Short mmCIF file of C-alpha atoms in Angstrom, two decimals:
data_model
loop_
_atom_site.label_atom_id
_atom_site.label_comp_id
_atom_site.label_asym_id
_atom_site.label_seq_id
_atom_site.Cartn_x
_atom_site.Cartn_y
_atom_site.Cartn_z
CA MET A 1 31.33 -18.23 -25.25
CA LEU A 2 28.57 -16.99 -27.54
CA ARG A 3 25.96 -18.73 -25.36
CA LYS A 4 27.32 -17.06 -22.23
CA GLN A 5 27.14 -13.67 -23.94
CA SER A 6 23.55 -14.37 -25.02
CA ILE A 7 22.58 -15.27 -21.44
CA SER A 8 24.30 -12.15 -20.15
CA ILE A 9 22.49 -9.91 -22.65
CA LEU A 10 19.16 -11.58 -21.76
CA THR A 11 19.80 -11.03 -18.04
CA ILE A 12 20.56 -7.35 -18.60
CA ALA A 13 17.48 -6.96 -20.82
CA LEU A 14 15.23 -8.56 -18.16
CA PHE A 15 16.76 -6.32 -15.49
CA ILE A 16 16.03 -3.21 -17.58
CA ILE A 17 12.46 -4.35 -18.30
CA LYS A 18 11.82 -5.02 -14.59
CA ILE A 19 13.21 -1.59 -13.66
CA LEU A 20 11.01 0.10 -16.28
CA LEU A 21 7.93 -1.80 -15.03
CA LEU A 22 8.73 -0.79 -11.45
CA LEU A 23 9.16 2.86 -12.44
CA PHE A 24 5.94 2.75 -14.45
CA ILE A 25 3.90 1.28 -11.57
CA LEU A 26 5.37 3.59 -8.92
CA GLY A 27 5.03 6.50 -11.33
CA ILE A 28 1.30 5.93 -11.78
CA ILE A 29 0.71 5.47 -8.04
CA ILE A 30 2.68 8.54 -6.95
CA LEU A 31 1.30 10.73 -9.75
CA VAL A 32 -2.30 9.80 -8.87
CA HIS A 33 -1.51 10.50 -5.19
CA GLU A 34 0.01 13.93 -5.87
CA PHE A 35 -2.79 14.85 -8.28
CA GLY A 36 -5.22 14.40 -5.37
CA HIS A 37 -3.35 17.02 -3.33
CA PHE A 38 -3.04 19.28 -6.37
CA ILE A 39 -6.65 19.33 -7.55
CA TRP A 40 -8.08 20.08 -4.10
CA ALA A 41 -5.43 22.68 -3.28
CA LYS A 42 -6.26 24.40 -6.57
CA THR A 43 -10.02 24.09 -5.86
CA PHE A 44 -9.60 25.83 -2.49
CA GLY A 45 -7.45 28.64 -3.93
CA VAL A 46 -4.06 27.67 -2.49
CA HIS A 47 -1.13 29.27 -4.31
CA ILE A 48 0.63 26.46 -6.19
CA TYR A 49 4.16 27.00 -7.47
CA GLU A 50 4.32 23.92 -9.64
CA PHE A 51 2.84 20.54 -10.48
CA SER A 52 5.49 18.21 -11.86
CA ILE A 53 5.33 14.89 -13.64
CA GLY A 54 8.51 13.04 -12.73
CA MET A 55 11.39 14.07 -10.47
CA GLY A 56 14.87 15.51 -10.93
CA PRO A 57 16.11 17.92 -13.65
CA LEU A 58 13.53 19.95 -15.55
CA LEU A 59 12.91 18.88 -19.17
CA HIS A 60 9.90 21.01 -20.11
CA THR A 61 7.72 23.61 -18.43
CA HIS A 62 4.42 25.29 -19.29
CA LYS A 63 2.99 28.18 -17.30
CA GLY A 64 -0.79 28.17 -16.99
CA LYS A 65 -2.23 31.38 -18.43
CA LYS A 66 -5.11 31.58 -15.98
CA ASP A 67 -3.75 29.96 -12.82
CA GLY A 68 -0.06 30.89 -13.22
CA ILE A 69 1.02 27.38 -12.17
CA ASN A 70 4.17 25.88 -13.67
CA TYR A 71 3.29 22.51 -15.18
CA ASN A 72 6.59 20.67 -15.49
CA ILE A 73 7.97 17.46 -16.93
CA ARG A 74 11.10 16.25 -15.18
CA ALA A 75 13.78 13.77 -16.18
CA ILE A 76 13.23 10.87 -13.75
CA PRO A 77 9.87 9.16 -14.49
CA ILE A 78 8.90 8.39 -10.89
CA GLY A 79 5.51 9.92 -10.09
CA GLY A 80 5.54 13.64 -9.49
CA PHE A 81 4.94 16.29 -6.86
CA VAL A 82 2.99 19.45 -6.09
CA SER A 83 4.62 22.47 -4.46
CA MET A 84 2.25 24.68 -2.47
CA ALA A 85 2.73 27.94 -0.57
CA GLY A 86 2.49 27.86 3.21
CA GLU A 87 2.22 24.09 3.59
CA VAL A 88 3.12 24.26 7.29
CA TYR A 89 3.19 27.89 8.35
CA ASP A 90 3.17 31.50 7.07
CA SER A 91 6.78 32.37 6.35
CA GLY A 92 6.13 35.42 4.17
CA GLU A 93 6.59 33.46 0.95
CA VAL A 94 6.83 35.21 -2.40
CA ASP A 95 5.73 34.17 -5.89
CA GLU A 96 7.78 33.89 -9.10
CA ASN A 97 7.60 37.70 -9.55
CA ASN A 98 9.00 38.26 -6.05
CA LYS A 99 5.63 39.54 -4.85
CA LYS A 100 4.46 38.52 -1.41
CA ILE A 101 1.76 35.86 -1.62
CA LYS A 102 -1.54 36.90 -0.05
CA LYS A 103 -2.23 35.27 3.30
CA ASP A 104 -5.51 33.78 2.11
CA LYS A 105 -3.58 31.92 -0.62
CA LEU A 106 -1.38 30.07 1.88
CA MET A 107 -2.44 26.53 2.72
CA CYS A 108 -1.76 27.05 6.43
CA ASN A 109 -4.37 29.86 6.46
CA LYS A 110 -7.13 27.87 4.78
CA LYS A 111 -10.09 26.58 6.79
CA TRP A 112 -9.39 23.53 8.92
CA TRP A 113 -11.64 21.23 6.91
CA GLN A 114 -10.12 22.44 3.63
CA ARG A 115 -6.61 21.60 4.82
CA LEU A 116 -7.84 18.20 5.98
CA ILE A 117 -9.30 17.43 2.53
CA ILE A 118 -6.09 18.54 0.78
CA LEU A 119 -3.99 16.32 3.07
CA VAL A 120 -6.08 13.16 2.69
CA ALA A 121 -6.88 13.63 -1.02
CA GLY A 122 -3.75 11.78 -2.14
CA VAL A 123 -4.61 8.71 -0.07
CA VAL A 124 -8.23 8.80 -1.27
CA ASN A 125 -7.00 8.90 -4.87
CA ASN A 126 -4.78 5.86 -4.28
CA PHE A 127 -7.72 3.95 -2.80
CA ILE A 128 -10.05 4.92 -5.67
CA LEU A 129 -7.41 3.84 -8.20
CA ALA A 130 -7.06 0.47 -6.46
CA ILE A 131 -10.82 -0.17 -6.35
CA VAL A 132 -11.21 0.74 -10.05
CA ILE A 133 -8.36 -1.61 -11.02
CA LEU A 134 -9.72 -4.42 -8.83
CA PHE A 135 -13.12 -3.95 -10.47
CA ILE A 136 -11.64 -4.15 -13.98
CA TYR A 137 -9.52 -7.14 -12.95
CA THR A 138 -12.56 -8.96 -11.55
CA LEU A 139 -14.71 -8.25 -14.60
CA ILE A 140 -12.11 -9.82 -16.89
CA TRP A 141 -10.55 -12.62 -14.82
CA GLY A 142 -12.99 -13.15 -11.96
CA GLY A 143 -12.36 -12.92 -8.23
CA GLY A 144 -10.48 -14.99 -5.71
CA ALA A 145 -11.17 -15.90 -2.11
CA ILE A 146 -12.35 -13.37 0.48
CA THR A 147 -14.66 -15.19 2.91
CA PRO A 148 -12.57 -17.86 4.69
CA LYS A 149 -14.91 -20.64 3.59
CA VAL A 150 -13.28 -24.03 3.04
CA LEU A 151 -13.84 -25.39 -0.46
CA ASN A 152 -11.72 -28.48 0.02
CA VAL A 153 -9.25 -30.07 2.42
CA VAL A 154 -6.34 -32.02 0.98
CA GLU A 155 -6.47 -35.68 1.91
CA ASP A 156 -3.83 -36.91 4.38
CA LYS A 157 -2.79 -33.34 5.23
CA PRO A 158 -3.02 -31.64 8.68
CA ALA A 159 -6.39 -29.86 8.18
CA ALA A 160 -8.13 -33.05 7.02
CA ALA A 161 -6.57 -35.09 9.83
CA ALA A 162 -7.76 -32.52 12.41
CA GLY A 163 -11.36 -32.73 11.19
CA LEU A 164 -11.77 -29.61 9.05
CA LYS A 165 -14.45 -30.18 6.39
CA SER A 166 -15.57 -28.70 3.11
CA GLY A 167 -18.12 -25.92 3.73
CA ASP A 168 -16.66 -24.92 7.12
CA VAL A 169 -16.16 -21.18 7.62
CA ILE A 170 -13.10 -20.17 9.66
CA THR A 171 -14.20 -17.54 12.19
CA ASN A 172 -11.22 -17.35 14.56
CA ILE A 173 -7.55 -18.37 14.62
CA ASN A 174 -5.60 -18.36 17.90
CA GLY A 175 -8.05 -15.92 19.47
CA TYR A 176 -8.09 -13.46 16.55
CA ASN A 177 -11.41 -12.95 14.77
CA VAL A 178 -11.08 -13.74 11.09
CA SER A 179 -13.42 -12.02 8.62
CA SER A 180 -11.37 -12.58 5.46
CA TRP A 181 -8.86 -15.05 4.07
CA ASP A 182 -6.28 -12.23 3.66
CA LYS A 183 -6.53 -11.55 7.40
CA ALA A 184 -6.38 -15.27 8.18
CA GLN A 185 -3.10 -15.64 6.27
CA ILE A 186 -1.53 -12.82 8.30
CA ILE A 187 -2.60 -14.53 11.55
CA LEU A 188 -1.11 -17.80 10.32
CA TYR A 189 2.13 -15.91 9.69
CA TYR A 190 2.25 -14.63 13.29
CA LYS A 191 4.84 -16.19 15.58
CA ASN A 192 3.18 -19.04 17.44
CA THR A 193 4.35 -20.48 20.78
CA ASN A 194 2.47 -23.75 20.23
CA GLU A 195 3.06 -26.43 17.63
CA TYR A 196 -0.60 -26.21 16.67
CA TYR A 197 -3.04 -23.47 15.65
CA THR A 198 -6.49 -23.24 17.23
CA PHE A 199 -9.16 -22.77 14.55
CA GLU A 200 -12.74 -21.89 15.43
CA VAL A 201 -14.97 -22.97 12.56
CA LYS A 202 -18.66 -22.71 11.80
CA HIS A 203 -20.05 -25.86 10.23
CA THR A 204 -22.73 -25.94 7.51
CA ASP A 205 -25.35 -26.83 10.16
CA GLY A 206 -24.57 -23.62 12.10
CA THR A 207 -22.70 -25.24 14.98
CA LYS A 208 -19.24 -24.03 15.99
CA GLU A 209 -16.22 -26.11 16.90
CA GLU A 210 -12.61 -25.57 17.95
CA ILE A 211 -10.09 -27.56 15.93
CA LYS A 212 -6.37 -27.75 16.66
CA ILE A 213 -4.24 -28.11 13.53
CA LYS A 214 -0.51 -28.84 13.61
CA PRO A 215 0.86 -27.71 10.23
CA GLU A 216 3.35 -29.64 8.19
CA ILE A 217 6.67 -27.78 8.03
CA ILE A 218 8.20 -27.64 4.57
CA LYS A 219 11.81 -26.54 4.17
CA ASP A 220 13.17 -25.12 0.93
CA GLU A 221 16.37 -27.01 0.11
CA GLU A 222 17.96 -24.05 -1.69
CA THR A 223 17.16 -21.17 0.67
CA GLY A 224 16.47 -23.06 3.90
CA ALA A 225 13.28 -21.04 4.37
CA GLU A 226 10.46 -22.81 6.18
CA SER A 227 6.76 -22.65 5.33
CA LYS A 228 3.65 -24.15 6.95
CA LEU A 229 1.34 -26.45 5.05
CA PHE A 230 -2.24 -26.87 6.33
CA GLY A 231 -3.84 -28.42 3.26
CA ILE A 232 -6.76 -25.99 2.95
CA GLN A 233 -8.32 -24.73 -0.26
CA ILE A 234 -10.57 -21.66 0.15
CA ASP A 235 -13.68 -21.10 -1.94
CA ALA A 236 -13.57 -18.29 -4.52
CA GLU A 237 -16.24 -15.57 -4.58
CA ASP A 238 -19.05 -15.40 -7.13
CA THR A 239 -18.27 -12.51 -9.53
CA SER A 240 -20.50 -13.60 -12.42
CA ASN A 241 -21.93 -10.15 -13.22
CA VAL A 242 -21.04 -6.46 -13.05
CA PHE A 243 -22.76 -5.83 -9.71
CA LYS A 244 -21.11 -8.82 -8.05
CA SER A 245 -17.74 -7.77 -9.50
CA PHE A 246 -18.15 -4.28 -8.04
CA ILE A 247 -19.12 -5.63 -4.62
CA TYR A 248 -16.16 -8.00 -4.77
CA SER A 249 -13.73 -5.13 -5.53
CA ILE A 250 -15.00 -3.20 -2.48
CA ARG A 251 -14.80 -6.29 -0.25
CA LYS A 252 -11.32 -7.16 -1.54
CA PHE A 253 -10.17 -3.60 -0.86
CA ASN A 254 -11.49 -3.82 2.72
CA SER A 255 -9.89 -7.25 3.10
CA ILE A 256 -6.45 -5.99 2.06
CA ILE A 257 -6.74 -2.95 4.34
CA SER A 258 -7.68 -5.13 7.36
CA SER A 259 -4.77 -7.47 6.64
CA MET A 260 -2.44 -4.45 6.63
CA VAL A 261 -3.81 -3.34 10.00
CA TYR A 262 -3.05 -6.82 11.36
CA THR A 263 0.43 -6.64 9.82
CA ILE A 264 1.16 -3.34 11.58
CA TRP A 265 -0.13 -4.79 14.86
CA GLY A 266 2.06 -7.86 14.31
CA LEU A 267 5.14 -5.65 13.85
CA ILE A 268 4.33 -3.58 16.97
CA SER A 269 3.63 -6.65 19.11
CA GLY A 270 6.64 -8.57 17.81
CA LYS A 271 4.55 -11.34 16.28
CA ILE A 272 5.96 -10.46 12.86
CA GLY A 273 9.65 -9.68 12.26
CA LEU A 274 11.01 -6.89 10.04
CA SER A 275 12.11 -9.61 7.61
CA ALA A 276 8.44 -9.92 6.60
CA LEU A 277 8.51 -6.41 5.13
CA SER A 278 9.57 -5.66 1.57
CA GLY A 279 11.45 -2.60 0.41
CA PRO A 280 12.43 -1.46 -3.09
CA VAL A 281 14.28 -4.71 -3.85
CA GLY A 282 11.35 -6.86 -2.74
CA ILE A 283 8.92 -4.74 -4.75
CA TYR A 284 11.26 -5.01 -7.75
CA GLU A 285 11.13 -8.81 -7.49
CA ALA A 286 7.32 -8.82 -7.17
CA VAL A 287 6.90 -6.49 -10.14
CA GLY A 288 9.33 -8.64 -12.13
CA GLU A 289 6.95 -11.57 -11.76
CA THR A 290 4.48 -9.74 -14.02
CA ILE A 291 6.70 -10.79 -16.93
CA ASN A 292 5.94 -14.44 -16.11
CA TYR A 293 2.27 -14.11 -15.13
CA GLY A 294 0.95 -11.47 -17.54
CA ILE A 295 -1.28 -8.40 -17.49
CA ASN A 296 -3.69 -9.73 -14.85
CA TYR A 297 -0.87 -10.08 -12.31
CA PHE A 298 0.44 -6.63 -13.33
CA LEU A 299 -2.96 -5.06 -12.61
CA TYR A 300 -3.27 -6.81 -9.26
CA ILE A 301 0.22 -5.67 -8.21
CA LEU A 302 -0.67 -2.10 -9.27
CA ALA A 303 -3.85 -2.18 -7.17
CA PHE A 304 -2.11 -3.81 -4.19
CA LEU A 305 0.78 -1.33 -4.18
CA SER A 306 -1.63 1.60 -4.57
CA ILE A 307 -3.45 0.43 -1.44
CA ASN A 308 -0.08 0.02 0.31
CA VAL A 309 1.02 3.55 -0.55
CA GLY A 310 -2.32 4.99 0.57
CA PHE A 311 -2.38 2.96 3.79
CA ILE A 312 1.20 3.81 4.78
CA ASN A 313 0.66 7.49 4.00
CA ILE A 314 -2.42 7.77 6.22
CA LEU A 315 -0.67 6.30 9.27
CA PRO A 316 -0.43 8.97 12.02
CA PHE A 317 3.37 9.10 11.84
CA PRO A 318 5.48 12.23 11.17
CA ALA A 319 6.67 12.61 7.55
CA PHE A 320 3.53 10.90 6.24
CA ASP A 321 0.26 12.61 5.25
CA GLY A 322 -1.25 10.98 8.33
CA GLY A 323 1.37 12.75 10.47
CA HIS A 324 0.26 16.11 9.09
CA VAL A 325 -3.36 15.13 9.72
CA LEU A 326 -2.42 14.24 13.31
CA PHE A 327 -0.99 17.72 13.90
CA LEU A 328 -4.12 19.17 12.31
CA ILE A 329 -6.28 17.20 14.77
CA ILE A 330 -4.09 18.38 17.69
CA GLU A 331 -4.57 21.94 16.44
CA LYS A 332 -8.35 21.45 16.44
CA ILE A 333 -8.31 20.05 19.98
CA LYS A 334 -6.05 22.74 21.50
CA GLY A 335 -7.62 25.57 19.52
CA SER A 336 -4.37 26.88 18.05
CA PRO A 337 -1.70 25.65 15.61
CA VAL A 338 1.18 23.50 16.86
CA ASN A 339 4.47 25.38 17.00
CA ALA A 340 5.83 25.22 13.43
CA LYS A 341 9.41 24.46 14.56
CA ILE A 342 8.21 21.55 16.69
CA GLU A 343 6.11 20.17 13.86
CA ASN A 344 8.94 20.49 11.33
CA THR A 345 11.37 18.82 13.73
CA CYS A 346 8.95 15.92 14.26
CA HIS A 347 8.54 15.46 10.51
CA LEU A 348 12.33 15.53 10.03
CA ILE A 349 12.86 12.89 12.73
CA GLY A 350 10.06 10.82 11.22
CA PHE A 351 11.66 11.05 7.77
CA ILE A 352 15.05 9.93 9.17
CA LEU A 353 13.45 6.96 10.97
CA VAL A 354 11.57 5.91 7.82
CA PHE A 355 14.79 6.24 5.80
CA LEU A 356 16.69 4.05 8.29
CA LEU A 357 13.88 1.47 8.22
CA MET A 358 14.07 1.41 4.42
CA ILE A 359 17.83 0.71 4.63
CA VAL A 360 17.25 -2.20 7.04
CA VAL A 361 14.43 -3.65 4.93
CA THR A 362 16.46 -3.26 1.72
CA ILE A 363 19.41 -5.12 3.27
CA SER A 364 16.99 -7.84 4.38
CA ASP A 365 15.60 -8.08 0.82
CA ILE A 366 19.10 -8.43 -0.62
CA ILE A 367 19.97 -11.17 1.91
CA LYS A 368 16.81 -13.05 0.88
CA LEU A 369 17.97 -12.98 -2.75
CA PHE A 370 21.25 -14.65 -1.92
#
């Protein structure tokens, strides 16, 4: 009985630790994102009601003496937000003293390029954060694979049997150009109508060859999930000094971004199912692994999720920053702002669709657990 209670207490403690880690990671990412919007809005003279750390009920507030902005700390430690006047249109907003805010202080009345910078600043901040973390990670622990160059093929496995050799560089898989190993793994995850995959490789002597590899299917006895085994080990990048580490962090960032583009295309084309996506539950599980793998894995997850948040936000879809940028571009093309009611309706519909997608993905994550 005592042992069961000990196990139960340990399970609860691990759950709490994982939740706190998740909140901490998401908090950093969202706060950095919102700070990007805040600092540029303030630079361009937009009236800002408040900049909050956290969400939910107010715990503490401080009013800036010079800028009049309410700097708040809120109860739920998940990121933060910035509240600006006239984010979409001039609605005759008033300040805390019930005085009408000057038109030149409304975001919607700022110059086109200023609004563009304010809108994309959050995404840029997320990307900068990710690159800095990847750089630190690489300096301490070294880099992994980026260029899809074969270091070794496992004996008696499909790749070796098909003729793939050490030193070969994979340039194309099933008709898709492959510039990074991250991108290659997404292509290998695509639904495939054939039993084999067609690899185009460049040999060490410069010649190119097409190789057909039929992967070995491995089935997990507990979950029933299937995975493909090719028997390929990819060569790691040289990150032996500061310069090489910096170049690696930039290349790794680009590699992750390109793999995300391929993932979106896979979802649109039906080559990847929604089950491949992860919602809050999936992210919780990934973050929880940092307990087992240590600070290096924690930093990588932080960088990876920061890129994810930035990438998703810049997509030209209503409710995201990219959706606002899209309407800004339409405004530039047509020479006048888009009708505010139409824009707000589009953002509302977009938010509802994203919310529904999150429900579906969360249910899928829960099913995977059990």
